[in-house]
PDB file of C-alpha atoms in Angstrom:
ATOM      1  CA  MET A   1     -18.932 -25.203   2.747  1.00 82.00           C
ATOM      2  CA  SER A   2     -21.398 -24.393   5.525  1.00 93.00           C
ATOM      3  CA  VAL A   3     -21.455 -22.071   8.525  1.00 96.00           C
ATOM      4  CA  ILE A   4     -23.236 -22.751  11.811  1.00 97.00           C
ATOM      5  CA  ALA A   5     -23.306 -19.856  14.284  1.00 95.00           C
ATOM      6  CA  ILE A   6     -24.311 -20.890  17.814  1.00 94.00           C
ATOM      7  CA  SER A   7     -25.233 -18.231  20.353  1.00 87.00           C
ATOM      8  CA  ARG A   8     -24.387 -19.109  23.936  1.00 77.00           C
ATOM      9  CA  GLY A   9     -27.399 -19.236  26.184  1.00 73.00           C
ATOM     10  CA  SER A  10     -25.376 -21.725  28.198  1.00 76.00           C
ATOM     11  CA  PHE A  11     -21.607 -21.987  27.825  1.00 77.00           C
ATOM     12  CA  PHE A  12     -21.344 -25.651  28.798  1.00 81.00           C
ATOM     13  CA  ALA A  13     -24.296 -26.789  26.692  1.00 86.00           C
ATOM     14  CA  THR A  14     -22.998 -24.865  23.702  1.00 89.00           C
ATOM     15  CA  ILE A  15     -19.573 -26.494  23.963  1.00 91.00           C
ATOM     16  CA  LYS A  16     -21.173 -29.937  24.038  1.00 91.00           C
ATOM     17  CA  LEU A  17     -23.383 -29.101  21.062  1.00 95.00           C
ATOM     18  CA  ALA A  18     -20.429 -27.781  19.046  1.00 96.00           C
ATOM     19  CA  GLU A  19     -18.361 -30.883  19.821  1.00 96.00           C
ATOM     20  CA  GLY A  20     -21.252 -33.159  18.880  1.00 97.00           C
ATOM     21  CA  LEU A  21     -21.678 -31.343  15.561  1.00 97.00           C
ATOM     22  CA  ARG A  22     -17.962 -31.563  14.852  1.00 97.00           C
ATOM     23  CA  ASN A  23     -18.070 -35.304  15.408  1.00 97.00           C
ATOM     24  CA  ARG A  24     -21.051 -35.681  13.074  1.00 97.00           C
ATOM     25  CA  LEU A  25     -20.148 -33.200  10.349  1.00 97.00           C
ATOM     26  CA  GLY A  26     -16.382 -32.846  10.519  1.00 96.00           C
ATOM     27  CA  TYR A  27     -16.558 -29.033  10.531  1.00 97.00           C
ATOM     28  CA  THR A  28     -13.942 -26.903  12.288  1.00 97.00           C
ATOM     29  CA  VAL A  29     -15.077 -25.519  15.646  1.00 97.00           C
ATOM     30  CA  ILE A  30     -14.219 -21.860  16.301  1.00 96.00           C
ATOM     31  CA  SER A  31     -14.815 -20.031  19.593  1.00 92.00           C
ATOM     32  CA  ARG A  32     -15.235 -16.323  20.263  1.00 88.00           C
ATOM     33  CA  GLU A  33     -11.890 -16.373  22.039  1.00 88.00           C
ATOM     34  CA  GLU A  34     -10.148 -17.749  18.946  1.00 94.00           C
ATOM     35  CA  VAL A  35     -11.706 -15.044  16.788  1.00 93.00           C
ATOM     36  CA  ILE A  36     -10.513 -12.354  19.214  1.00 91.00           C
ATOM     37  CA  GLU A  37      -6.999 -13.788  19.025  1.00 93.00           C
ATOM     38  CA  ALA A  38      -7.102 -13.946  15.224  1.00 95.00           C
ATOM     39  CA  ALA A  39      -8.388 -10.359  15.079  1.00 94.00           C
ATOM     40  CA  GLY A  40      -5.095  -9.224  16.588  1.00 93.00           C
ATOM     41  CA  ARG A  41      -3.712  -8.990  13.071  1.00 93.00           C
ATOM     42  CA  TYR A  42      -6.290  -6.295  12.350  1.00 93.00           C
ATOM     43  CA  GLY A  43      -5.491  -4.252  15.452  1.00 90.00           C
ATOM     44  CA  ILE A  44      -8.421  -5.225  17.676  1.00 90.00           C
ATOM     45  CA  GLU A  45      -6.272  -4.558  20.747  1.00 86.00           C
ATOM     46  CA  ASP A  46      -6.148  -0.883  19.749  1.00 83.00           C
ATOM     47  CA  THR A  47      -9.905  -0.597  20.303  1.00 79.00           C
ATOM     48  CA  GLY A  48      -9.703  -1.411  24.013  1.00 70.00           C
ATOM     49  CA  LEU A  49     -12.700  -3.709  23.598  1.00 65.00           C
ATOM     50  CA  GLY A  50     -10.915  -6.956  22.882  1.00 57.00           C
ATOM     51  CA  GLU A  51      -9.742  -7.670  26.415  1.00 58.00           C
ATOM     52  CA  LYS A  52     -10.613 -11.113  27.750  1.00 53.00           C
ATOM     53  CA  ASP A  53     -12.531  -9.803  30.771  1.00 55.00           C
ATOM     54  CA  ILE A  54     -13.820  -6.602  29.204  1.00 57.00           C
ATOM     55  CA  MET A  55     -17.362  -7.040  30.547  1.00 51.00           C
ATOM     56  CA  GLU A  56     -16.006  -7.153  34.075  1.00 52.00           C
ATOM     57  CA  ALA A  57     -13.396  -4.426  33.538  1.00 54.00           C
ATOM     58  CA  HIS A  58     -15.802  -1.718  32.386  1.00 54.00           C
ATOM     59  CA  PRO A  59     -19.564  -1.313  32.208  1.00 55.00           C
ATOM     60  CA  PRO A  60     -20.887  -0.745  28.667  1.00 54.00           C
ATOM     61  CA  GLY A  61     -21.636   2.893  29.451  1.00 58.00           C
ATOM     62  CA  TYR A  62     -17.897   3.502  29.687  1.00 55.00           C
ATOM     63  CA  TRP A  63     -17.642   3.108  25.918  1.00 51.00           C
ATOM     64  CA  HIS A  64     -20.659   5.099  24.763  1.00 55.00           C
ATOM     65  CA  GLU A  65     -18.525   8.153  24.050  1.00 54.00           C
ATOM     66  CA  ARG A  66     -16.017   6.035  22.141  1.00 58.00           C
ATOM     67  CA  SER A  67     -17.978   5.227  18.994  1.00 60.00           C
ATOM     68  CA  ASP A  68     -14.827   5.019  16.843  1.00 69.00           C
ATOM     69  CA  GLN A  69     -13.408   2.213  19.006  1.00 78.00           C
ATOM     70  CA  ARG A  70     -16.764   0.446  18.973  1.00 78.00           C
ATOM     71  CA  MET A  71     -16.969   0.417  15.175  1.00 83.00           C
ATOM     72  CA  HIS A  72     -13.320  -0.573  14.829  1.00 88.00           C
ATOM     73  CA  TYR A  73     -13.810  -3.483  17.257  1.00 86.00           C
ATOM     74  CA  LEU A  74     -16.868  -4.771  15.400  1.00 87.00           C
ATOM     75  CA  THR A  75     -15.135  -4.611  12.048  1.00 92.00           C
ATOM     76  CA  CYS A  76     -11.965  -6.313  13.313  1.00 94.00           C
ATOM     77  CA  PHE A  77     -14.001  -9.113  14.858  1.00 93.00           C
ATOM     78  CA  LYS A  78     -16.178  -9.508  11.783  1.00 94.00           C
ATOM     79  CA  THR A  79     -13.173  -9.644   9.467  1.00 96.00           C
ATOM     80  CA  ALA A  80     -11.437 -12.296  11.565  1.00 96.00           C
ATOM     81  CA  LEU A  81     -14.645 -14.334  11.704  1.00 95.00           C
ATOM     82  CA  LEU A  82     -14.957 -14.099   7.926  1.00 96.00           C
ATOM     83  CA  ASP A  83     -11.320 -15.216   7.607  1.00 96.00           C
ATOM     84  CA  PHE A  84     -12.421 -18.531   9.100  1.00 96.00           C
ATOM     85  CA  ALA A  85     -15.681 -18.708   7.126  1.00 95.00           C
ATOM     86  CA  VAL A  86     -14.062 -18.367   3.691  1.00 95.00           C
ATOM     87  CA  THR A  87     -11.639 -21.223   4.346  1.00 93.00           C
ATOM     88  CA  GLY A  88     -14.225 -23.980   4.841  1.00 92.00           C
ATOM     89  CA  SER A  89     -17.131 -25.256   6.894  1.00 95.00           C
ATOM     90  CA  ILE A  90     -17.126 -23.943  10.466  1.00 96.00           C
ATOM     91  CA  ILE A  91     -19.115 -24.144  13.693  1.00 97.00           C
ATOM     92  CA  TYR A  92     -18.763 -20.878  15.594  1.00 96.00           C
ATOM     93  CA  HIS A  93     -19.844 -20.653  19.218  1.00 93.00           C
ATOM     94  CA  GLY A  94     -19.921 -17.433  21.163  1.00 85.00           C
ATOM     95  CA  ASN A  95     -22.287 -14.519  20.846  1.00 76.00           C
ATOM     96  CA  LEU A  96     -23.364 -12.072  18.197  1.00 75.00           C
ATOM     97  CA  ALA A  97     -22.038 -13.874  15.106  1.00 82.00           C
ATOM     98  CA  HIS A  98     -25.663 -14.449  14.137  1.00 81.00           C
ATOM     99  CA  ILE A  99     -25.907 -10.663  13.749  1.00 82.00           C
ATOM    100  CA  LEU A 100     -22.485 -10.042  12.218  1.00 85.00           C
ATOM    101  CA  LEU A 101     -23.007 -12.745   9.594  1.00 88.00           C
ATOM    102  CA  ASN A 102     -26.579 -11.789   8.819  1.00 85.00           C
ATOM    103  CA  GLU A 103     -25.557 -10.762   5.284  1.00 89.00           C
ATOM    104  CA  VAL A 104     -24.347 -14.296   4.505  1.00 91.00           C
ATOM    105  CA  PRO A 105     -27.453 -16.114   3.177  1.00 89.00           C
ATOM    106  CA  PHE A 106     -26.524 -19.688   4.068  1.00 95.00           C
ATOM    107  CA  VAL A 107     -25.485 -19.248   7.726  1.00 95.00           C
ATOM    108  CA  LEU A 108     -27.540 -21.402  10.113  1.00 96.00           C
ATOM    109  CA  ARG A 109     -28.131 -19.292  13.243  1.00 94.00           C
ATOM    110  CA  VAL A 110     -28.740 -21.358  16.371  1.00 94.00           C
ATOM    111  CA  ARG A 111     -29.642 -20.311  19.908  1.00 90.00           C
ATOM    112  CA  VAL A 112     -29.092 -22.713  22.831  1.00 89.00           C
ATOM    113  CA  ASN A 113     -31.112 -22.268  26.017  1.00 84.00           C
ATOM    114  CA  ALA A 114     -30.463 -24.475  29.042  1.00 74.00           C
ATOM    115  CA  PRO A 115     -32.511 -24.649  32.267  1.00 72.00           C
ATOM    116  CA  LEU A 116     -31.169 -22.420  35.018  1.00 72.00           C
ATOM    117  CA  GLY A 117     -30.869 -25.432  37.320  1.00 72.00           C
ATOM    118  CA  ASP A 118     -28.521 -27.202  34.919  1.00 72.00           C
ATOM    119  CA  ARG A 119     -26.396 -24.102  34.456  1.00 71.00           C
ATOM    120  CA  VAL A 120     -26.173 -23.618  38.214  1.00 71.00           C
ATOM    121  CA  ARG A 121     -25.154 -27.230  38.815  1.00 76.00           C
ATOM    122  CA  LEU A 122     -22.427 -27.161  36.163  1.00 73.00           C
ATOM    123  CA  LEU A 123     -21.038 -23.857  37.423  1.00 74.00           C
ATOM    124  CA  MET A 124     -20.979 -25.187  40.989  1.00 82.00           C
ATOM    125  CA  GLU A 125     -19.024 -28.221  39.826  1.00 76.00           C
ATOM    126  CA  GLU A 126     -16.543 -26.241  37.729  1.00 74.00           C
ATOM    127  CA  LYS A 127     -15.904 -23.304  40.093  1.00 81.00           C
ATOM    128  CA  GLY A 128     -16.658 -24.888  43.450  1.00 86.00           C
ATOM    129  CA  LEU A 129     -19.327 -22.270  44.183  1.00 84.00           C
ATOM    130  CA  SER A 130     -22.285 -22.483  46.496  1.00 88.00           C
ATOM    131  CA  ARG A 131     -25.692 -22.673  44.835  1.00 81.00           C
ATOM    132  CA  GLU A 132     -26.487 -19.105  45.859  1.00 87.00           C
ATOM    133  CA  ASP A 133     -23.196 -17.772  44.481  1.00 83.00           C
ATOM    134  CA  ALA A 134     -23.625 -19.721  41.239  1.00 80.00           C
ATOM    135  CA  VAL A 135     -27.121 -18.304  40.710  1.00 82.00           C
ATOM    136  CA  GLU A 136     -25.867 -14.755  41.270  1.00 83.00           C
ATOM    137  CA  ARG A 137     -22.906 -15.316  38.947  1.00 80.00           C
ATOM    138  CA  ILE A 138     -25.177 -16.529  36.125  1.00 77.00           C
ATOM    139  CA  LYS A 139     -27.671 -13.694  36.590  1.00 78.00           C
ATOM    140  CA  ASP A 140     -24.872 -11.126  36.543  1.00 77.00           C
ATOM    141  CA  MET A 141     -23.268 -12.715  33.462  1.00 74.00           C
ATOM    142  CA  ASP A 142     -26.578 -12.767  31.559  1.00 73.00           C
ATOM    143  CA  TYR A 143     -27.285  -9.157  32.512  1.00 73.00           C
ATOM    144  CA  ARG A 144     -23.861  -7.929  31.384  1.00 71.00           C
ATOM    145  CA  ARG A 145     -24.073  -9.919  28.151  1.00 69.00           C
ATOM    146  CA  ARG A 146     -27.435  -8.352  27.391  1.00 70.00           C
ATOM    147  CA  LEU A 147     -26.083  -4.839  28.050  1.00 69.00           C
ATOM    148  CA  TRP A 148     -23.081  -5.445  25.832  1.00 67.00           C
ATOM    149  CA  THR A 149     -25.239  -6.718  22.998  1.00 65.00           C
ATOM    150  CA  GLN A 150     -27.430  -3.652  23.200  1.00 66.00           C
ATOM    151  CA  PHE A 151     -24.352  -1.426  23.262  1.00 64.00           C
ATOM    152  CA  LEU A 152     -22.484  -3.077  20.403  1.00 64.00           C
ATOM    153  CA  TYR A 153     -25.383  -3.921  18.110  1.00 62.00           C
ATOM    154  CA  ASP A 154     -28.426  -2.103  19.442  1.00 58.00           C
ATOM    155  CA  ALA A 155     -30.145  -5.487  19.557  1.00 60.00           C
ATOM    156  CA  GLU A 156     -31.583  -7.942  22.066  1.00 58.00           C
ATOM    157  CA  ILE A 157     -29.371 -11.023  22.290  1.00 59.00           C
ATOM    158  CA  ILE A 158     -32.300 -13.403  22.764  1.00 62.00           C
ATOM    159  CA  ASP A 159     -34.668 -11.948  20.171  1.00 68.00           C
ATOM    160  CA  PRO A 160     -35.827 -15.051  18.212  1.00 75.00           C
ATOM    161  CA  ILE A 161     -36.052 -13.042  14.986  1.00 79.00           C
ATOM    162  CA  PHE A 162     -32.266 -13.307  14.715  1.00 82.00           C
ATOM    163  CA  PHE A 163     -32.254 -17.130  14.812  1.00 90.00           C
ATOM    164  CA  ASP A 164     -33.245 -19.936  12.476  1.00 94.00           C
ATOM    165  CA  LEU A 165     -33.335 -22.549  15.232  1.00 94.00           C
ATOM    166  CA  VAL A 166     -33.843 -22.095  18.998  1.00 92.00           C
ATOM    167  CA  LEU A 167     -33.048 -25.145  21.119  1.00 92.00           C
ATOM    168  CA  ASN A 168     -34.501 -25.420  24.615  1.00 86.00           C
ATOM    169  CA  LEU A 169     -32.589 -28.163  26.421  1.00 85.00           C
ATOM    170  CA  GLU A 170     -35.111 -28.500  29.217  1.00 82.00           C
ATOM    171  CA  LYS A 171     -36.781 -31.448  27.473  1.00 86.00           C
ATOM    172  CA  ILE A 172     -34.341 -32.477  24.751  1.00 89.00           C
ATOM    173  CA  SER A 173     -30.881 -33.979  25.063  1.00 91.00           C
ATOM    174  CA  ILE A 174     -27.664 -32.733  23.505  1.00 92.00           C
ATOM    175  CA  ASP A 175     -27.753 -35.726  21.153  1.00 95.00           C
ATOM    176  CA  ASP A 176     -31.250 -34.728  20.018  1.00 96.00           C
ATOM    177  CA  ALA A 177     -30.092 -31.116  19.595  1.00 95.00           C
ATOM    178  CA  VAL A 178     -27.178 -32.278  17.446  1.00 97.00           C
ATOM    179  CA  GLU A 179     -29.555 -34.290  15.275  1.00 97.00           C
ATOM    180  CA  MET A 180     -31.850 -31.288  14.808  1.00 97.00           C
ATOM    181  CA  VAL A 181     -29.004 -29.005  13.734  1.00 97.00           C
ATOM    182  CA  VAL A 182     -27.553 -31.616  11.373  1.00 97.00           C
ATOM    183  CA  THR A 183     -30.967 -32.059   9.754  1.00 97.00           C
ATOM    184  CA  GLU A 184     -31.421 -28.297   9.267  1.00 97.00           C
ATOM    185  CA  VAL A 185     -27.946 -27.471   7.983  1.00 97.00           C
ATOM    186  CA  LYS A 186     -28.339 -30.021   5.187  1.00 96.00           C
ATOM    187  CA  LYS A 187     -31.453 -28.285   3.879  1.00 96.00           C
ATOM    188  CA  GLU A 188     -31.347 -26.091   0.775  1.00 95.00           C
ATOM    189  CA  PRO A 189     -31.482 -22.629   2.462  1.00 94.00           C
ATOM    190  CA  PHE A 190     -28.279 -23.403   4.376  1.00 96.00           C
ATOM    191  CA  GLN A 191     -26.344 -24.860   1.465  1.00 95.00           C
ATOM    192  CA  PRO A 192     -24.115 -22.344  -0.298  1.00 94.00           C
ATOM    193  CA  SER A 193     -24.652 -21.570  -3.956  1.00 95.00           C
ATOM    194  CA  GLU A 194     -22.247 -19.989  -6.401  1.00 95.00           C
ATOM    195  CA  ASP A 195     -23.913 -16.620  -5.806  1.00 95.00           C
ATOM    196  CA  SER A 196     -23.925 -16.853  -2.006  1.00 95.00           C
ATOM    197  CA  LEU A 197     -20.282 -17.947  -1.901  1.00 95.00           C
ATOM    198  CA  ARG A 198     -19.402 -14.953  -4.036  1.00 95.00           C
ATOM    199  CA  ALA A 199     -21.388 -12.751  -1.643  1.00 94.00           C
ATOM    200  CA  LEU A 200     -19.381 -14.183   1.263  1.00 95.00           C
ATOM    201  CA  LYS A 201     -16.074 -13.424  -0.443  1.00 96.00           C
ATOM    202  CA  ASP A 202     -17.240  -9.926  -1.403  1.00 97.00           C
ATOM    203  CA  LEU A 203     -18.261  -9.264   2.200  1.00 96.00           C
ATOM    204  CA  HIS A 204     -14.902 -10.549   3.437  1.00 97.00           C
ATOM    205  CA  LEU A 205     -12.943  -8.236   1.140  1.00 97.00           C
ATOM    206  CA  ALA A 206     -15.132  -5.245   2.002  1.00 97.00           C
ATOM    207  CA  SER A 207     -14.670  -5.965   5.704  1.00 97.00           C
ATOM    208  CA  MET A 208     -10.886  -6.165   5.313  1.00 97.00           C
ATOM    209  CA  VAL A 209     -10.913  -2.780   3.582  1.00 97.00           C
ATOM    210  CA  LYS A 210     -13.157  -1.247   6.246  1.00 96.00           C
ATOM    211  CA  THR A 211     -10.820  -2.511   8.955  1.00 95.00           C
ATOM    212  CA  ARG A 212      -7.844  -0.906   7.245  1.00 95.00           C
ATOM    213  CA  LEU A 213      -9.681   2.423   6.945  1.00 94.00           C
ATOM    214  CA  LEU A 214     -10.775   2.397  10.585  1.00 92.00           C
ATOM    215  CA  GLY A 215      -7.291   1.484  11.735  1.00 91.00           C
ATOM    216  CA  SER A 216      -5.539   4.410  10.067  1.00 92.00           C
ATOM    217  CA  ILE A 217      -5.254   7.823  11.697  1.00 90.00           C
ATOM    218  CA  LYS A 218      -5.810   9.343   8.242  1.00 89.00           C
ATOM    219  CA  THR A 219      -9.254   7.810   7.694  1.00 89.00           C
ATOM    220  CA  LYS A 220     -10.622   6.413  10.966  1.00 87.00           C
ATOM    221  CA  ALA A 221     -12.841   9.436  11.617  1.00 82.00           C
ATOM    222  CA  LEU A 222     -14.456   9.331   8.170  1.00 85.00           C
ATOM    223  CA  ASP A 223     -17.948   7.892   7.738  1.00 85.00           C
ATOM    224  CA  LEU A 224     -17.368   5.627   4.759  1.00 91.00           C
ATOM    225  CA  ASP A 225     -19.177   2.715   3.144  1.00 94.00           C
ATOM    226  CA  VAL A 226     -17.322  -0.027   1.323  1.00 96.00           C
ATOM    227  CA  ALA A 227     -18.453  -2.355  -1.461  1.00 97.00           C
ATOM    228  CA  ALA A 228     -16.170  -4.953  -3.007  1.00 97.00           C
ATOM    229  CA  ASP A 229     -16.002  -7.362  -5.914  1.00 97.00           C
ATOM    230  CA  SER A 230     -13.733 -10.206  -4.836  1.00 96.00           C
ATOM    231  CA  SER A 231     -13.520 -11.670  -8.346  1.00 96.00           C
ATOM    232  CA  THR A 232     -11.861  -8.540  -9.755  1.00 97.00           C
ATOM    233  CA  GLY A 233     -10.395  -6.988  -6.622  1.00 96.00           C
ATOM    234  CA  LYS A 234     -12.325  -3.766  -7.239  1.00 97.00           C
ATOM    235  CA  VAL A 235     -13.329  -1.755  -4.178  1.00 97.00           C
ATOM    236  CA  ILE A 236     -15.706   1.195  -4.079  1.00 97.00           C
ATOM    237  CA  VAL A 237     -15.402   3.555  -1.118  1.00 95.00           C
ATOM    238  CA  SER A 238     -18.260   6.007  -0.793  1.00 92.00           C
ATOM    239  CA  GLY A 239     -19.592   8.542   1.669  1.00 88.00           C
ATOM    240  CA  SER A 240     -20.478  12.154   2.271  1.00 82.00           C
ATOM    241  CA  LEU A 241     -18.097  14.431   4.150  1.00 76.00           C
ATOM    242  CA  PRO A 242     -18.482  17.962   5.537  1.00 71.00           C
ATOM    243  CA  PRO A 243     -17.396  20.780   3.225  1.00 68.00           C
ATOM    244  CA  ASP A 244     -14.578  21.786   5.558  1.00 66.00           C
ATOM    245  CA  VAL A 245     -12.815  18.457   5.026  1.00 64.00           C
ATOM    246  CA  HIS A 246     -10.000  18.927   2.518  1.00 57.00           C
ATOM    247  CA  GLN A 247     -10.129  17.143  -0.826  1.00 60.00           C
ATOM    248  CA  THR A 248      -6.857  15.359  -0.059  1.00 66.00           C
ATOM    249  CA  ARG A 249      -9.005  12.831   1.827  1.00 80.00           C
ATOM    250  CA  GLU A 250      -9.375  10.950  -1.446  1.00 84.00           C
ATOM    251  CA  ALA A 251      -5.604  10.645  -1.677  1.00 87.00           C
ATOM    252  CA  ASP A 252      -5.536   9.496   1.959  1.00 90.00           C
ATOM    253  CA  ILE A 253      -8.025   6.730   1.212  1.00 91.00           C
ATOM    254  CA  GLN A 254      -6.001   5.541  -1.772  1.00 92.00           C
ATOM    255  CA  SER A 255      -2.827   5.649   0.300  1.00 93.00           C
ATOM    256  CA  VAL A 256      -4.278   3.694   3.224  1.00 95.00           C
ATOM    257  CA  LEU A 257      -5.583   0.939   0.943  1.00 95.00           C
ATOM    258  CA  SER A 258      -2.427   0.614  -1.140  1.00 92.00           C
ATOM    259  CA  GLY A 259      -0.654  -2.645  -0.479  1.00 86.00           C
ATOM    260  CA  LEU A 260      -3.732  -4.700   0.412  1.00 91.00           C
ATOM    261  CA  GLU A 261      -3.037  -7.926  -1.455  1.00 89.00           C
ATOM    262  CA  LEU A 262      -6.586  -8.652  -2.626  1.00 93.00           C
ATOM    263  CA  VAL A 263      -7.341  -5.061  -3.645  1.00 95.00           C
ATOM    264  CA  LYS A 264      -6.510  -4.334  -7.305  1.00 95.00           C
ATOM    265  CA  ASN A 265      -8.499  -1.161  -7.925  1.00 95.00           C
ATOM    266  CA  VAL A 266      -9.957   1.465  -5.583  1.00 94.00           C
ATOM    267  CA  GLU A 267     -12.718   3.807  -6.743  1.00 94.00           C
ATOM    268  CA  VAL A 268     -13.498   6.659  -4.360  1.00 91.00           C
ATOM    269  CA  LYS A 269     -16.965   8.219  -4.539  1.00 89.00           C
ATOM    270  CA  VAL A 270     -16.779  10.669  -1.651  1.00 79.00           C
ATOM    271  CA  LYS A 271     -18.951  13.779  -1.843  1.00 79.00           C
ATOM    272  CA  PHE A 272     -18.064  16.999  -0.060  1.00 68.00           C
ATOM    273  CA  GLY A 273     -20.695  19.364   1.183  1.00 60.00           C
TER     274      GLY A 273
END
């Protein structure tokens, strides 16, 4: 099992890279759009941030006063992405998975950069735009993507510290890029071990629990941390709440998490005061 997370510096180049890797490695290719659709089971539509054209519908500032929706969206998306990751080797292409999956040791995080001229030409061909309109469209898209990354993750989307491999396609071909990624993903740091696979499953279970807590009116406003042991099904929910919050919150947490198939035992370590 391996996971390759490709960040889109160029949509078209990323698609070609993902397809080339699938042909070489046989991994399943997953797009951001597929993860959004899969996250419907966790209630991502309730956040208001899962719309297809959300970047165009609202500027990021619109959501700054809606921190609950922001956290719920991130957790829904992360959980759906982990649903795919625990089932087998995947190639994800979109944005921000390299940050969301940062806790998974063996994920290979790849950034694809394509020359502006190539991006302009491809957009002109696909959309029938003039060169000037294509340039403006790309600049606007990059600007909005950067704002959304800063809003959702408080991070710069192109910061190289978040990537293991940055591919500049100005001088290398897609075939060469595929070869580079295949070479890297076969190296020891990107091969899962028994411990790292267990960490992935623990993270998946904890994320499922967090999604359930954020999706319930009883617990969505609570600032809670979740740790999970997937081998036993034990979940620890911890946090510190104001003294005016009634002690029945512990019962609420137990109630919200009852019925989760993988959860066998819930330990609540919430402090009041």
